Amino acid sequence: VVASRNVDNIEAEAEKIRAKKQSAIAIPVDVTDAEQVDALVAKTVEAFGALDVMVNNAGRWGRSHQAEDTPLDEWRDLVEQNLTGVFITCMAAGRQMIKQQGGKIINIASMLSFQGGIRVASYTSSKSAIAGLTKLLANEWAAKGINVNAIAPGYFATNNTAALQADEDRNKQILERIPAGRWGDPKDLGGAAVFLASSAA
């Protein structure tokens, strides 16, 4: 199941999966809307019989501000997307997985969950909270057969970081701190997600 607010994008991704002779459906969803998320879980179970793995990768990067200059409306909007949306999705997935007596939830945190960063108070706070939420859910649901983990990527070349990549000075500073000397590629995360989704984890 491919789910996002971006309807055109999810249908294209679902089509790529179908081209590999696998079943796929695209479901539009806003993760900050609990009713839409509940419907996503229900449609998934209707189509496939269960919800075995949920990857929570909806989120965005905020604009850079000194902490004291962060606009509150931007803070609230980003925390709603990056943290509340993940919590809503975890709750819906958790309820289904408790019924099934098992499942895997993989949240996307950030290296800033641990390092703090600079000039991104709303983003760092939301992603730090994801790390804490993941630990709490892992503790609460382990006895119910549900594994809850998080992947904490560094700097990845995505639409979220386009402004950072385009800023010549900031891009240089970032690349100087990355041992591989390059931005991460989203494909770099695939192996970690597959492992965490598997019985090996």
Coordinates of C-alpha atoms in Angstrom, one line a residue:
V1 CA 0.0 0.0 0.0
V2 CA 1.4 3.4 -1.0
A3 CA -0.1 6.3 0.8
S4 CA 0.5 10.0 0.7
R5 CA -1.3 13.4 0.2
N6 CA 0.4 13.5 -3.2
V7 CA -2.2 11.5 -5.3
D8 CA -0.2 11.5 -8.5
N9 CA 3.0 10.4 -6.9
I10 CA 1.5 7.4 -5.0
E11 CA -0.3 6.1 -8.1
A12 CA 3.0 6.2 -10.1
E13 CA 4.8 4.4 -7.2
A14 CA 2.0 1.8 -7.1
E15 CA 2.4 1.3 -10.8
K16 CA 6.1 0.6 -10.5
I17 CA 5.3 -2.2 -7.9
R18 CA 2.6 -3.7 -10.2
A19 CA 5.1 -3.7 -13.1
K20 CA 7.2 -6.1 -11.0
K21 CA 4.2 -8.5 -10.8
Q22 CA 3.3 -7.5 -7.2
S23 CA 0.0 -6.3 -5.8
A24 CA -0.2 -2.6 -5.0
I25 CA -2.8 -0.1 -4.2
A26 CA -2.5 3.7 -3.8
I27 CA -4.5 5.4 -1.0
P28 CA -4.6 9.2 -0.6
V29 CA -4.2 10.1 3.1
D30 CA -3.4 13.1 5.3
V31 CA -1.7 11.5 8.3
T32 CA -2.8 14.4 10.5
D33 CA -6.4 13.4 10.0
A34 CA -7.3 10.4 12.3
E35 CA -10.3 9.4 10.3
Q36 CA -8.3 9.2 7.0
V37 CA -5.6 7.1 8.8
D38 CA -8.2 4.8 10.2
A39 CA -9.7 4.4 6.7
L40 CA -6.2 3.7 5.4
V41 CA -5.7 0.8 7.8
A42 CA -9.2 -0.5 7.1
K43 CA -8.6 -0.5 3.3
T44 CA -5.3 -2.2 3.8
V45 CA -6.8 -5.0 5.8
E46 CA -9.7 -5.3 3.3
A47 CA -7.3 -5.6 0.4
F48 CA -4.6 -7.7 1.9
G49 CA -6.1 -9.4 5.0
A50 CA -3.8 -7.8 7.6
L51 CA -1.4 -4.9 8.3
D52 CA 2.0 -6.5 8.8
V53 CA 4.3 -3.5 8.4
M54 CA 3.8 0.2 8.7
V55 CA 6.6 2.6 7.7
N56 CA 5.9 6.2 8.9
N57 CA 7.9 8.4 6.6
A58 CA 5.6 11.3 6.2
G59 CA 7.3 14.5 7.3
R60 CA 9.0 17.6 6.2
W61 CA 11.9 19.9 6.9
G62 CA 11.2 23.4 8.3
R63 CA 12.6 26.7 7.4
S64 CA 15.8 27.8 9.2
H65 CA 15.4 30.3 12.0
Q66 CA 17.2 31.2 15.1
A67 CA 15.3 29.5 17.9
E68 CA 14.1 32.8 19.3
D69 CA 12.8 33.9 15.9
T70 CA 10.9 30.7 15.1
P71 CA 7.3 31.6 14.0
L72 CA 4.8 29.8 16.3
D73 CA 2.5 29.0 13.4
E74 CA 5.4 27.2 11.6
W75 CA 6.3 25.4 14.8
R76 CA 2.7 24.1 15.2
D77 CA 2.3 23.1 11.6
L78 CA 5.6 21.2 11.5
V79 CA 5.0 19.4 14.8
E80 CA 1.5 18.5 13.6
Q81 CA 2.9 16.9 10.5
N82 CA 6.1 15.3 11.8
L83 CA 5.0 14.2 15.3
T84 CA 1.2 14.2 15.6
G85 CA 0.8 12.5 12.2
V86 CA 3.2 9.7 13.2
F87 CA 1.4 9.3 16.5
I88 CA -2.0 9.0 14.8
T89 CA -0.6 6.5 12.4
C90 CA 1.1 4.4 15.1
M91 CA -2.2 4.4 17.1
A92 CA -4.2 3.1 14.1
A93 CA -1.6 0.6 13.1
G94 CA -1.1 -0.5 16.7
R95 CA -4.8 -1.2 17.3
Q96 CA -4.9 -3.4 14.2
M97 CA -1.6 -5.2 15.1
I98 CA -2.8 -5.9 18.6
K99 CA -5.9 -7.6 17.1
Q100 CA -3.5 -9.6 14.8
Q101 CA -1.1 -10.3 17.7
G102 CA 1.8 -9.0 15.8
G103 CA 3.3 -6.5 13.4
K104 CA 6.2 -4.2 12.7
I105 CA 6.2 -0.4 12.8
I106 CA 9.1 1.6 11.5
N107 CA 9.3 5.3 12.2
I108 CA 11.6 7.8 10.5
A109 CA 13.5 9.9 13.1
S110 CA 16.6 11.9 12.2
M111 CA 20.3 12.3 13.2
L112 CA 19.1 15.5 14.7
S113 CA 17.1 13.4 17.2
F114 CA 20.4 12.9 18.9
Q115 CA 22.7 15.8 17.7
G116 CA 20.2 18.7 18.0
G117 CA 21.3 20.7 14.9
I118 CA 21.1 24.5 14.7
R119 CA 18.4 26.9 13.4
V120 CA 15.8 24.1 13.1
A121 CA 14.1 24.0 16.5
S122 CA 10.7 22.8 15.2
Y123 CA 12.2 20.0 13.1
T124 CA 14.7 18.9 15.7
S125 CA 12.0 18.9 18.4
S126 CA 9.6 16.9 16.3
K127 CA 12.2 14.3 15.3
S128 CA 13.6 14.0 18.9
A129 CA 10.0 13.3 20.0
I130 CA 9.8 10.5 17.4
A131 CA 12.8 8.8 19.0
G132 CA 11.1 9.0 22.4
L133 CA 7.7 7.9 21.0
T134 CA 9.4 4.9 19.3
K135 CA 10.9 3.8 22.6
L136 CA 7.7 4.2 24.5
L137 CA 5.7 2.2 21.9
A138 CA 8.4 -0.5 21.7
N139 CA 8.1 -0.9 25.5
E140 CA 4.3 -0.9 25.6
W141 CA 3.7 -3.2 22.6
A142 CA 6.6 -5.7 22.8
A143 CA 4.6 -8.2 24.8
K144 CA 1.8 -8.0 22.2
G145 CA 4.2 -9.2 19.4
I146 CA 4.7 -5.7 17.9
N147 CA 8.2 -4.4 17.1
V148 CA 8.5 -0.6 17.0
N149 CA 11.8 0.8 15.6
A150 CA 13.1 3.9 14.1
I151 CA 15.6 4.8 11.4
A152 CA 17.5 8.1 11.9
P153 CA 18.9 9.3 8.6
G154 CA 21.5 11.9 8.2
Y155 CA 21.4 14.4 5.3
F156 CA 19.6 12.9 2.3
A157 CA 19.1 14.4 -1.2
T158 CA 15.3 14.8 -1.2
N159 CA 12.8 17.5 -2.0
N160 CA 12.8 18.3 1.8
T161 CA 16.5 19.3 1.6
A162 CA 16.5 21.0 -1.8
A163 CA 17.2 24.5 -0.3
L164 CA 20.1 23.2 1.7
Q165 CA 21.6 21.5 -1.3
A166 CA 21.2 24.7 -3.4
D167 CA 22.9 26.8 -0.7
E168 CA 26.6 26.6 -1.8
D169 CA 28.1 27.5 1.6
R170 CA 25.8 25.2 3.6
N171 CA 26.1 22.4 1.1
K172 CA 29.9 22.6 1.4
Q173 CA 29.7 22.6 5.2
I174 CA 27.4 19.5 5.2
L175 CA 29.5 17.5 2.8
E176 CA 32.7 18.3 4.8
R177 CA 31.1 16.5 7.8
I178 CA 29.9 13.4 5.9
P179 CA 32.6 10.7 5.7
A180 CA 31.3 9.4 2.4
G181 CA 31.5 12.9 0.9
R182 CA 28.0 12.8 -0.6
W183 CA 24.4 13.3 0.4
G184 CA 22.5 10.2 1.2
D185 CA 20.3 8.6 -1.5
P186 CA 16.8 7.4 -0.3
K187 CA 17.8 4.0 -1.7
D188 CA 20.4 3.8 1.1
L189 CA 17.6 3.3 3.6
G190 CA 16.0 0.4 1.9
G191 CA 18.1 -2.3 3.4
A192 CA 17.6 -1.0 7.0
A193 CA 13.8 -0.9 6.4
V194 CA 13.7 -4.4 4.9
F195 CA 15.7 -5.7 7.9
L196 CA 13.4 -4.1 10.5
A197 CA 10.4 -5.3 8.6
S198 CA 11.7 -8.9 8.6
S199 CA 11.6 -11.8 11.1
A200 CA 15.3 -11.4 11.4
A201 CA 14.6 -8.2 13.4

